[in-house]
Coordinates of C-alpha atoms in Angstrom, one line a residue:
M1 CA -102.4 27.0 -103.7
Q2 CA -102.1 30.4 -105.3
K3 CA -103.4 33.7 -104.0
I4 CA -105.2 35.9 -106.4
P5 CA -105.2 39.8 -106.1
V6 CA -108.8 40.9 -106.7
T7 CA -111.0 44.0 -106.0
R8 CA -114.7 44.2 -105.0
D9 CA -115.8 46.7 -107.7
G10 CA -113.1 46.4 -110.5
K11 CA -112.3 50.1 -110.4
K12 CA -108.7 51.4 -110.4
G13 CA -107.5 52.4 -107.0
S14 CA -109.8 50.0 -105.2
D15 CA -108.5 48.0 -102.3
I16 CA -106.8 44.8 -103.4
I17 CA -107.9 41.6 -101.6
L18 CA -106.1 38.2 -101.8
I19 CA -108.2 35.1 -102.2
H20 CA -107.2 31.5 -102.6
S21 CA -107.5 29.8 -105.9
D22 CA -109.1 26.8 -104.3
D23 CA -112.1 28.9 -103.2
V24 CA -112.8 29.9 -106.8
V25 CA -115.6 27.9 -108.6
K26 CA -115.6 29.8 -112.0
I27 CA -114.1 32.7 -113.9
E28 CA -116.4 34.7 -116.2
C29 CA -114.9 36.9 -119.0
L30 CA -116.3 40.4 -119.3
R31 CA -113.9 41.9 -121.8
N32 CA -110.3 41.5 -122.8
K33 CA -108.2 40.9 -119.7
E34 CA -111.1 41.7 -117.4
Y35 CA -112.7 38.8 -115.5
V36 CA -115.3 38.2 -112.7
I37 CA -114.1 35.6 -110.2
H38 CA -116.9 33.7 -108.5
T39 CA -116.6 31.9 -105.2
I40 CA -119.6 30.0 -103.8
N41 CA -120.8 33.1 -102.0
D42 CA -119.1 36.2 -103.6
K43 CA -117.8 37.6 -106.8
Y44 CA -114.7 39.7 -107.4
Y45 CA -113.0 41.5 -110.2
W46 CA -109.6 40.5 -111.6
T47 CA -107.3 42.0 -114.3
P48 CA -104.4 39.6 -115.0
T49 CA -101.7 39.5 -117.6
L50 CA -102.3 36.8 -120.2
E51 CA -99.3 34.8 -119.0
A52 CA -100.5 34.8 -115.4
F53 CA -103.9 33.8 -116.5
E54 CA -102.8 30.8 -118.5
E55 CA -100.2 29.6 -116.0
W56 CA -102.6 29.8 -113.1
M57 CA -105.5 28.2 -115.0
Y58 CA -103.6 25.1 -116.1
E59 CA -101.7 24.6 -112.9
D60 CA -104.6 24.7 -110.5
G61 CA -107.1 22.5 -112.4
F62 CA -109.1 25.3 -114.1
R63 CA -110.3 24.6 -117.6
L64 CA -111.8 26.7 -120.4
I65 CA -115.3 25.4 -121.2
D66 CA -116.6 28.1 -123.6
Q67 CA -115.6 31.5 -124.8
M68 CA -116.9 33.2 -121.6
N69 CA -116.3 30.7 -118.8
V70 CA -113.4 29.0 -117.0
V71 CA -114.4 26.6 -114.3
N72 CA -112.6 24.9 -111.4
M73 CA -112.8 21.2 -112.3
N74 CA -112.4 20.2 -108.7
H75 CA -115.8 21.6 -107.9
V76 CA -117.8 20.0 -110.7
T77 CA -120.8 18.2 -109.2
E78 CA -123.2 17.7 -112.2
Y79 CA -123.5 18.2 -115.9
D80 CA -126.8 18.7 -117.7
V81 CA -126.2 17.6 -121.2
K82 CA -129.5 18.8 -122.6
K83 CA -129.2 22.4 -121.2
G84 CA -125.4 22.6 -121.6
I85 CA -124.9 23.7 -118.0
V86 CA -122.3 22.6 -115.5
Y87 CA -123.0 22.8 -111.8
L88 CA -120.2 23.8 -109.4
S89 CA -120.1 23.5 -105.6
P90 CA -117.2 23.0 -103.2
E91 CA -117.5 19.9 -100.9
G92 CA -119.8 20.7 -97.9
A93 CA -121.0 24.0 -99.4
A94 CA -124.7 24.8 -99.0
G95 CA -125.2 26.5 -102.5
S96 CA -124.0 26.0 -106.0
K97 CA -123.1 28.0 -109.1
T98 CA -123.6 27.3 -112.8
A99 CA -121.6 27.9 -115.9
S100 CA -122.5 27.5 -119.6
V101 CA -120.8 24.8 -121.7
A102 CA -123.2 25.1 -124.6
W103 CA -120.4 25.9 -127.1
I104 CA -119.1 22.3 -126.8
H105 CA -122.6 20.9 -125.9
K106 CA -123.4 17.4 -127.1
D107 CA -125.8 18.7 -129.8
H108 CA -123.1 21.1 -131.0
V109 CA -120.6 18.2 -131.3
A110 CA -123.2 16.2 -133.3
N111 CA -123.7 19.2 -135.6
V112 CA -119.9 19.4 -136.1
K113 CA -119.9 15.7 -137.1
N114 CA -122.6 16.3 -139.6
M115 CA -120.9 19.3 -141.0
L116 CA -117.6 17.5 -141.4
Y117 CA -119.4 14.5 -142.9
E118 CA -120.9 16.8 -145.5
V119 CA -117.8 18.7 -146.2
K120 CA -115.4 15.8 -146.5
K121 CA -117.8 13.4 -148.1
L122 CA -115.9 10.5 -146.5
D123 CA -118.7 8.0 -146.7
R124 CA -121.8 8.9 -148.7
S125 CA -123.5 5.6 -147.8
S126 CA -123.2 6.1 -144.1
D127 CA -125.7 7.6 -141.7
P128 CA -124.4 10.6 -139.7
D129 CA -124.8 8.5 -136.5
D130 CA -122.5 5.9 -138.0
F131 CA -119.7 8.3 -138.7
Q132 CA -116.5 6.8 -137.5
D133 CA -115.5 8.3 -134.1
D134 CA -111.8 7.9 -134.6
I135 CA -111.9 9.9 -137.8
F136 CA -114.0 12.6 -136.1
D137 CA -111.7 12.7 -133.1
T138 CA -108.7 13.1 -135.4
I139 CA -110.2 16.0 -137.3
L140 CA -111.6 17.6 -134.1
D141 CA -108.1 17.5 -132.5
Q142 CA -106.8 19.5 -135.5
E143 CA -109.4 22.2 -135.1
E144 CA -108.4 25.6 -133.6
D145 CA -110.9 25.3 -130.8
S146 CA -110.3 21.6 -129.9
R147 CA -109.4 22.8 -126.4
F148 CA -113.1 23.2 -125.8
A149 CA -113.8 19.6 -126.7
R150 CA -111.0 18.5 -124.5
S151 CA -112.5 20.5 -121.6
Y152 CA -115.9 19.0 -122.3
A153 CA -114.4 15.5 -122.2
M154 CA -112.7 16.4 -118.9
I155 CA -115.9 17.7 -117.4
Q156 CA -117.6 14.4 -118.4
A157 CA -114.8 12.3 -117.1
I158 CA -114.6 14.2 -113.7
Y159 CA -118.4 14.1 -113.3
E160 CA -118.6 10.4 -114.1
K161 CA -115.7 9.7 -111.7
K162 CA -117.2 11.7 -108.9
K163 CA -120.6 10.0 -109.5
A164 CA -118.9 6.6 -109.3
E165 CA -117.0 7.6 -106.2
K166 CA -120.2 8.8 -104.6
K167 CA -122.0 5.6 -105.4
L168 CA -119.1 3.6 -104.0
E169 CA -119.0 5.7 -100.9
Q170 CA -122.8 5.3 -100.3
S171 CA -122.5 1.5 -100.9
E172 CA -119.6 1.3 -98.4
Q173 CA -121.6 3.4 -95.9
R174 CA -124.7 1.1 -96.3
Y175 CA -122.5 -2.0 -95.8
K176 CA -120.8 -0.4 -92.8
S177 CA -124.1 0.6 -91.2
L178 CA -125.5 -2.9 -91.8
F179 CA -122.4 -4.4 -90.2
Q180 CA -122.0 -2.1 -87.3
N181 CA -125.7 -1.7 -86.3
N182 CA -126.8 -5.2 -86.8
P183 CA -128.1 -6.6 -83.5
D184 CA -126.8 -10.1 -84.4
P185 CA -123.0 -11.0 -84.2
I186 CA -121.2 -10.9 -87.6
C187 CA -117.5 -11.9 -87.9
S188 CA -115.2 -12.3 -90.8
F189 CA -112.3 -14.8 -90.9
D190 CA -109.3 -15.3 -93.2
G191 CA -108.5 -18.7 -94.7
Y192 CA -106.6 -19.7 -91.6
G193 CA -109.6 -19.2 -89.3
Y194 CA -108.3 -15.9 -87.7
C195 CA -110.9 -13.3 -87.0
T196 CA -110.3 -10.2 -89.2
S197 CA -113.3 -8.1 -88.2
A198 CA -116.3 -8.2 -85.9
N199 CA -119.2 -6.0 -85.2
P200 CA -120.2 -4.6 -81.7
A201 CA -122.9 -7.2 -81.3
T202 CA -120.1 -9.9 -81.3
F203 CA -118.3 -8.1 -78.4
R204 CA -121.5 -7.7 -76.5
I205 CA -122.6 -11.4 -76.8
T206 CA -119.1 -12.9 -76.1
G207 CA -118.0 -10.4 -73.5
Y208 CA -114.6 -10.0 -75.1
T209 CA -113.1 -6.7 -76.4
E210 CA -111.9 -6.0 -80.0
E211 CA -108.3 -6.4 -79.0
E212 CA -109.1 -9.8 -77.4
L213 CA -110.8 -11.2 -80.6
L214 CA -109.2 -9.7 -83.7
H215 CA -106.4 -11.6 -85.5
K216 CA -106.9 -14.6 -83.2
S217 CA -108.6 -18.0 -83.5
I218 CA -112.0 -18.3 -81.8
H219 CA -111.6 -21.9 -80.7
H220 CA -111.4 -20.8 -77.1
L221 CA -114.9 -19.3 -77.4
I222 CA -116.5 -22.6 -78.4
V223 CA -117.4 -25.3 -76.0
P224 CA -115.0 -28.3 -76.5
E225 CA -117.7 -30.7 -77.9
H226 CA -118.6 -28.2 -80.7
V227 CA -115.0 -27.3 -81.8
E228 CA -114.9 -30.1 -84.4
R229 CA -118.3 -29.1 -85.7
W230 CA -117.2 -25.5 -86.2
Q231 CA -113.9 -26.6 -88.0
E232 CA -115.8 -28.9 -90.4
R233 CA -118.3 -26.2 -91.3
F234 CA -115.5 -23.7 -91.7
D235 CA -113.5 -25.9 -94.0
D236 CA -116.6 -26.7 -96.1
T237 CA -117.4 -23.0 -96.5
L238 CA -113.8 -22.4 -97.8
Q239 CA -114.8 -24.8 -100.5
G240 CA -117.7 -22.6 -101.5
Q241 CA -120.5 -24.2 -99.4
T242 CA -122.9 -22.3 -97.2
H243 CA -123.7 -23.9 -93.8
H244 CA -126.5 -23.2 -91.3
Y245 CA -126.0 -24.9 -87.9
E246 CA -126.1 -24.4 -84.1
I247 CA -123.2 -24.0 -81.9
T248 CA -122.5 -23.0 -78.2
F249 CA -120.1 -20.2 -77.3
V250 CA -118.7 -19.6 -73.9
H251 CA -119.1 -16.0 -72.6
K252 CA -116.1 -14.4 -71.0
D253 CA -117.8 -14.8 -67.6
G254 CA -118.3 -18.5 -68.2
H255 CA -122.0 -18.8 -69.0
P256 CA -123.0 -20.6 -72.3
V257 CA -124.4 -18.7 -75.3
E258 CA -126.5 -20.7 -77.8
L259 CA -126.0 -19.4 -81.4
S260 CA -127.6 -20.2 -84.7
V261 CA -124.9 -19.7 -87.2
L262 CA -124.8 -19.1 -91.0
N263 CA -121.4 -19.5 -92.7
V264 CA -121.0 -17.7 -96.0
P265 CA -117.8 -17.7 -98.2
I266 CA -116.0 -14.4 -99.0
V267 CA -115.1 -14.3 -102.7
V268 CA -113.0 -11.5 -104.1
N269 CA -112.1 -11.4 -107.8
G270 CA -113.1 -15.0 -108.1
Q271 CA -110.8 -16.1 -105.3
M272 CA -111.8 -17.5 -101.9
K273 CA -110.6 -15.1 -99.3
G274 CA -112.3 -16.2 -96.1
V275 CA -115.6 -16.8 -94.3
Y276 CA -118.3 -14.6 -93.0
M277 CA -120.0 -16.0 -89.8
I278 CA -123.5 -14.5 -89.2
G279 CA -124.9 -15.6 -85.8
K280 CA -128.1 -15.2 -83.9
D281 CA -128.4 -15.6 -80.1
I282 CA -131.0 -18.3 -79.5
S283 CA -130.3 -18.8 -75.8
E284 CA -133.7 -17.4 -74.8
R285 CA -135.4 -19.5 -77.4
K286 CA -133.7 -22.6 -76.1
K287 CA -134.8 -21.8 -72.6
A288 CA -138.3 -21.3 -73.8
E289 CA -138.2 -24.7 -75.6
E290 CA -137.0 -26.4 -72.4
M291 CA -139.7 -24.7 -70.3
L292 CA -142.3 -25.7 -72.9
L293 CA -141.0 -29.3 -72.8
R294 CA -141.1 -29.3 -69.0
S295 CA -144.6 -27.8 -69.0
E296 CA -145.8 -30.5 -71.4
K297 CA -144.4 -33.2 -69.1
L298 CA -146.1 -31.6 -66.1
S299 CA -149.3 -31.5 -68.1
I300 CA -149.1 -35.1 -69.0
V301 CA -148.3 -36.1 -65.4
G302 CA -151.2 -33.9 -64.2
Q303 CA -153.7 -35.5 -66.5
M304 CA -152.5 -38.9 -65.6
A305 CA -152.7 -38.0 -61.9
A306 CA -156.2 -36.6 -62.1
G307 CA -157.3 -39.7 -63.9
V308 CA -155.8 -42.5 -61.7
A309 CA -154.9 -41.0 -58.3
H310 CA -158.3 -41.5 -56.7
E311 CA -158.8 -44.9 -58.4
I312 CA -155.4 -46.0 -56.9
R313 CA -156.3 -44.8 -53.4
N314 CA -159.5 -46.8 -53.2
P315 CA -157.9 -50.3 -53.6
L316 CA -154.9 -49.0 -51.7
T317 CA -157.1 -48.3 -48.6
S318 CA -158.5 -51.9 -48.8
L319 CA -155.0 -53.4 -49.1
K320 CA -153.7 -51.4 -46.2
G321 CA -156.7 -52.5 -44.0
F322 CA -156.3 -56.2 -44.9
V323 CA -152.5 -56.1 -44.2
Q324 CA -153.2 -54.5 -40.7
L325 CA -155.9 -57.2 -40.1
M326 CA -153.5 -60.0 -41.1
Q327 CA -150.9 -58.6 -38.7
T328 CA -153.3 -59.2 -35.8
K329 CA -154.3 -62.7 -37.0
I330 CA -150.9 -64.2 -38.2
S331 CA -147.7 -64.3 -36.2
G332 CA -144.2 -64.9 -37.4
F333 CA -144.3 -62.8 -40.5
E334 CA -144.0 -59.3 -38.9
S335 CA -141.0 -58.3 -41.1
Y336 CA -143.0 -59.1 -44.2
F337 CA -146.0 -57.1 -43.0
D338 CA -143.7 -54.2 -42.2
I339 CA -142.3 -54.2 -45.7
M340 CA -145.8 -54.4 -47.2
M341 CA -146.9 -51.5 -45.1
D342 CA -143.8 -49.4 -46.0
E343 CA -144.4 -50.1 -49.7
L344 CA -148.1 -49.2 -49.4
E345 CA -147.2 -45.9 -47.7
R346 CA -144.7 -45.3 -50.5
I347 CA -147.5 -45.8 -53.0
N348 CA -149.7 -43.5 -51.0
F349 CA -147.0 -40.8 -50.9
I350 CA -146.5 -41.0 -54.7
V351 CA -150.3 -40.6 -55.2
S352 CA -150.3 -37.6 -52.9
E353 CA -147.4 -36.0 -54.9
F354 CA -149.5 -36.7 -58.0
L355 CA -152.4 -34.8 -56.6
V356 CA -150.3 -31.8 -55.8
I357 CA -149.3 -31.5 -59.4
A358 CA -152.7 -32.4 -60.8
K359 CA -154.8 -29.8 -59.2
P360 CA -154.0 -26.1 -58.5
Q361 CA -153.1 -25.5 -54.9
S362 CA -154.8 -22.5 -53.3
L363 CA -152.2 -20.4 -51.6
R364 CA -153.1 -19.2 -48.1
S365 CA -150.3 -16.6 -48.1
Q366 CA -149.4 -14.7 -44.9
P367 CA -146.4 -12.8 -43.9
K368 CA -144.0 -15.3 -42.3
Q369 CA -140.4 -15.4 -41.1
A370 CA -138.4 -17.9 -43.2
E371 CA -136.1 -18.6 -40.3
A372 CA -139.1 -19.6 -38.0
I373 CA -140.4 -21.9 -40.7
L374 CA -137.0 -23.5 -41.1
H375 CA -136.6 -24.1 -37.4
N376 CA -140.1 -25.7 -37.2
T377 CA -139.1 -28.0 -40.1
I378 CA -135.8 -29.0 -38.5
A379 CA -137.7 -29.9 -35.3
L380 CA -139.6 -32.4 -37.4
I381 CA -136.7 -34.1 -39.1
G382 CA -134.0 -33.5 -36.5
S383 CA -134.1 -37.0 -35.3
Q384 CA -133.6 -38.4 -38.8
A385 CA -130.5 -36.2 -39.2
M386 CA -129.1 -37.6 -35.9
I387 CA -129.7 -41.2 -37.0
H388 CA -127.6 -40.5 -40.2
N389 CA -125.0 -38.6 -38.1
V390 CA -125.7 -35.4 -40.0
E391 CA -125.1 -32.1 -38.1
L392 CA -127.5 -29.3 -39.0
V393 CA -126.0 -25.8 -38.7
V394 CA -128.2 -22.7 -39.2
H395 CA -126.8 -19.2 -39.8
A396 CA -129.4 -16.4 -40.2
E397 CA -128.8 -12.6 -40.5
E398 CA -130.5 -10.4 -38.0
G399 CA -133.6 -8.3 -38.8
L400 CA -134.6 -10.1 -42.0
P401 CA -137.9 -9.0 -43.6
A402 CA -140.8 -11.4 -43.8
I403 CA -141.9 -13.3 -46.9
L404 CA -145.5 -13.7 -48.1
C405 CA -146.0 -17.4 -48.3
D406 CA -148.1 -20.4 -47.5
E407 CA -146.3 -21.8 -44.5
N408 CA -147.2 -25.5 -45.1
Q409 CA -146.0 -25.4 -48.7
I410 CA -142.7 -23.7 -47.8
K411 CA -142.3 -26.3 -45.0
Q412 CA -142.8 -29.0 -47.6
V413 CA -140.1 -27.5 -49.7
F414 CA -137.7 -27.4 -46.8
I415 CA -138.6 -31.1 -45.9
N416 CA -137.8 -32.2 -49.5
I417 CA -134.5 -30.4 -49.7
L418 CA -133.4 -31.5 -46.2
N419 CA -134.3 -35.1 -46.8
N420 CA -132.4 -35.1 -50.1
A421 CA -129.3 -33.6 -48.4
I422 CA -129.4 -36.1 -45.5
E423 CA -129.8 -39.1 -47.8
S424 CA -126.8 -37.9 -49.9
M425 CA -124.6 -38.2 -46.8
P426 CA -124.9 -41.9 -45.7
D427 CA -121.6 -41.6 -43.8
G428 CA -122.6 -38.4 -42.0
G429 CA -121.4 -34.8 -42.4
Q430 CA -122.5 -31.3 -42.0
L431 CA -125.5 -29.6 -43.5
R432 CA -125.2 -25.8 -43.4
I433 CA -128.3 -23.6 -43.9
E434 CA -127.7 -19.9 -44.5
I435 CA -130.5 -17.2 -44.6
G436 CA -129.8 -13.7 -45.7
L437 CA -130.7 -10.9 -48.1
W438 CA -129.6 -11.4 -51.7
D439 CA -130.6 -7.8 -52.6
E440 CA -133.2 -5.3 -51.3
N441 CA -136.0 -7.3 -52.9
Q442 CA -135.0 -11.0 -52.4
L443 CA -134.2 -13.3 -49.6
L444 CA -131.7 -16.0 -50.2
I445 CA -132.0 -19.4 -48.4
R446 CA -128.9 -21.6 -49.1
F447 CA -128.6 -25.3 -48.3
I448 CA -124.9 -26.6 -48.4
D449 CA -124.3 -30.3 -47.9
Q450 CA -121.2 -32.5 -48.0
G451 CA -122.9 -35.4 -49.8
C452 CA -122.0 -37.5 -52.8
G453 CA -122.9 -34.7 -55.3
I454 CA -124.6 -34.8 -58.7
P455 CA -122.9 -35.1 -62.1
E456 CA -123.0 -31.7 -63.9
E457 CA -124.7 -33.0 -67.0
R458 CA -127.7 -34.3 -64.9
I459 CA -128.3 -31.0 -63.0
P460 CA -130.4 -29.3 -65.9
R461 CA -132.9 -32.2 -65.7
L462 CA -133.5 -32.0 -62.0
G463 CA -137.2 -31.2 -61.4
E464 CA -138.4 -33.3 -64.3
P465 CA -141.1 -35.9 -63.4
F466 CA -139.6 -39.4 -62.9
Y467 CA -136.0 -38.1 -63.3
T468 CA -134.1 -38.8 -60.1
T469 CA -130.5 -39.6 -58.9
K470 CA -131.8 -41.8 -56.1
E471 CA -132.2 -45.6 -56.5
K472 CA -135.8 -45.6 -55.3
G473 CA -136.7 -42.0 -56.1
T474 CA -139.5 -40.8 -58.3
G475 CA -138.3 -37.3 -59.2
L476 CA -141.7 -35.9 -58.0
G477 CA -140.4 -34.4 -54.8
L478 CA -138.1 -31.9 -56.6
M479 CA -140.7 -31.2 -59.2
V480 CA -143.2 -30.3 -56.5
T481 CA -140.5 -28.2 -54.8
F482 CA -139.8 -26.2 -58.0
K483 CA -143.5 -25.7 -58.6
I484 CA -144.2 -24.4 -55.1
I485 CA -141.3 -21.9 -55.3
E486 CA -142.4 -20.8 -58.7
N487 CA -146.0 -20.2 -57.5
H488 CA -144.6 -18.0 -54.7
G489 CA -142.8 -15.8 -57.3
G490 CA -139.3 -17.1 -56.4
R491 CA -136.7 -19.3 -58.1
M492 CA -134.5 -22.2 -57.2
A493 CA -130.9 -23.0 -58.4
I494 CA -128.9 -26.1 -57.8
Q495 CA -125.1 -26.4 -58.0
S496 CA -123.2 -29.6 -57.4
E497 CA -119.9 -31.3 -57.7
V498 CA -119.4 -35.1 -57.5
T499 CA -117.9 -36.2 -54.1
K500 CA -117.8 -32.6 -52.8
G501 CA -121.5 -31.8 -52.2
T502 CA -124.5 -29.9 -53.4
V503 CA -125.7 -26.3 -52.9
V504 CA -129.4 -25.5 -53.3
E505 CA -130.3 -21.8 -53.4
I506 CA -133.9 -20.5 -53.0
Y507 CA -134.6 -16.8 -53.9
M508 CA -137.9 -15.5 -52.4
P509 CA -139.4 -12.0 -52.7
V510 CA -139.6 -10.2 -49.4
I511 CA -142.2 -7.8 -48.0
R512 CA -141.2 -4.2 -47.6

């Protein structure tokens, strides 16, 4: 980078200032060896020797574009062919300067072509526009002022190059913005299945960092039963196919993430370079579908219950009365009568559960202490626990806030859960009940048994009507339990492991 000695006014004896050649956008000729140097904001006067002028001009990218102007080609931003004006502005500058290139303007070049055509008479049958460019270029190169034409060509080349670079930069920025700001996860993979890039949504949905994902396989992110599906779709995409499918990822903290995935091949210069995977988190949609399915099942059960419950109870009452009458008249068959009465009671219980589902239950909510309701419930079924050799242990924190609830319904919930726990321990064991605050707004009631447990794949279906793990169960008890807790603004969660036991957690809003 050269430094140029200039003055503010061009007068002899004026103070000399040094400016950098890179700051210069154009040089305008006033008279022989006197020039005005323009930066984007100022102008200065310069009186060089011819040798200094020529050396500096050609070494630092300055070109002569007409008899009066030299411009810094590094600052060319636009060229107006019709007006013969070049626009100059350093990168990031607010303003711009112009310089005339009319002497080698396109129209002038066309006129030169016509003139040469007329003078040389090279081809009388040809139209001027059909004049051979290579002949014209050869003649033009021999002209005294061909340096202007070369400068013109350079301006055009630089401008077109900058315009192409700008378009490429804008295109890259658009792609980068689409990639980085997309709310859905996007990853790219090489031909071996290693992740080469991923957007922030991918890290957010999987819970892994950039260092943990890039240049590695993602097989550890996919649930085992879906790994084969992923590999098949990946291999097909490398063959040029596009696949749309669903797959389940495992978040870093262990919970599943349902994804709808689109695989797209990456093709560069006609060669297959890898695969783009564009995903969409459909976990919430899946949950909504499951809730809708459960709601539909409940609706069907409710409609059926409303239609047949009372019709069943009428003959049921008659049957029960006749069985009781026969017990008094016939002797020797007491065991059969007891079985018949037990089964009739079972039918009556199922019908009662039906009615709970079929018609909305009015909540008579009052502030109650969950621990008091629990102890009242244990008093009712304590004898049953003793018969099955089950020890009931209650641990409650002190000073717990009350919950707003219908006591009878919450008692029904506790009865259902305690009965299930006792029945799961035919050889006895301990049933531990813990009551405490989960957070400042929720009370947690946890039931921990030592029973036979429930297979993991069956847990999501618990609470569905007629889905049960018990030999003689109906599945209606847990369904009613879920419904009661939901109506109270709470939620219930079940965790279990075969042969080790089950944990039932109830979260209830507290009164503050």
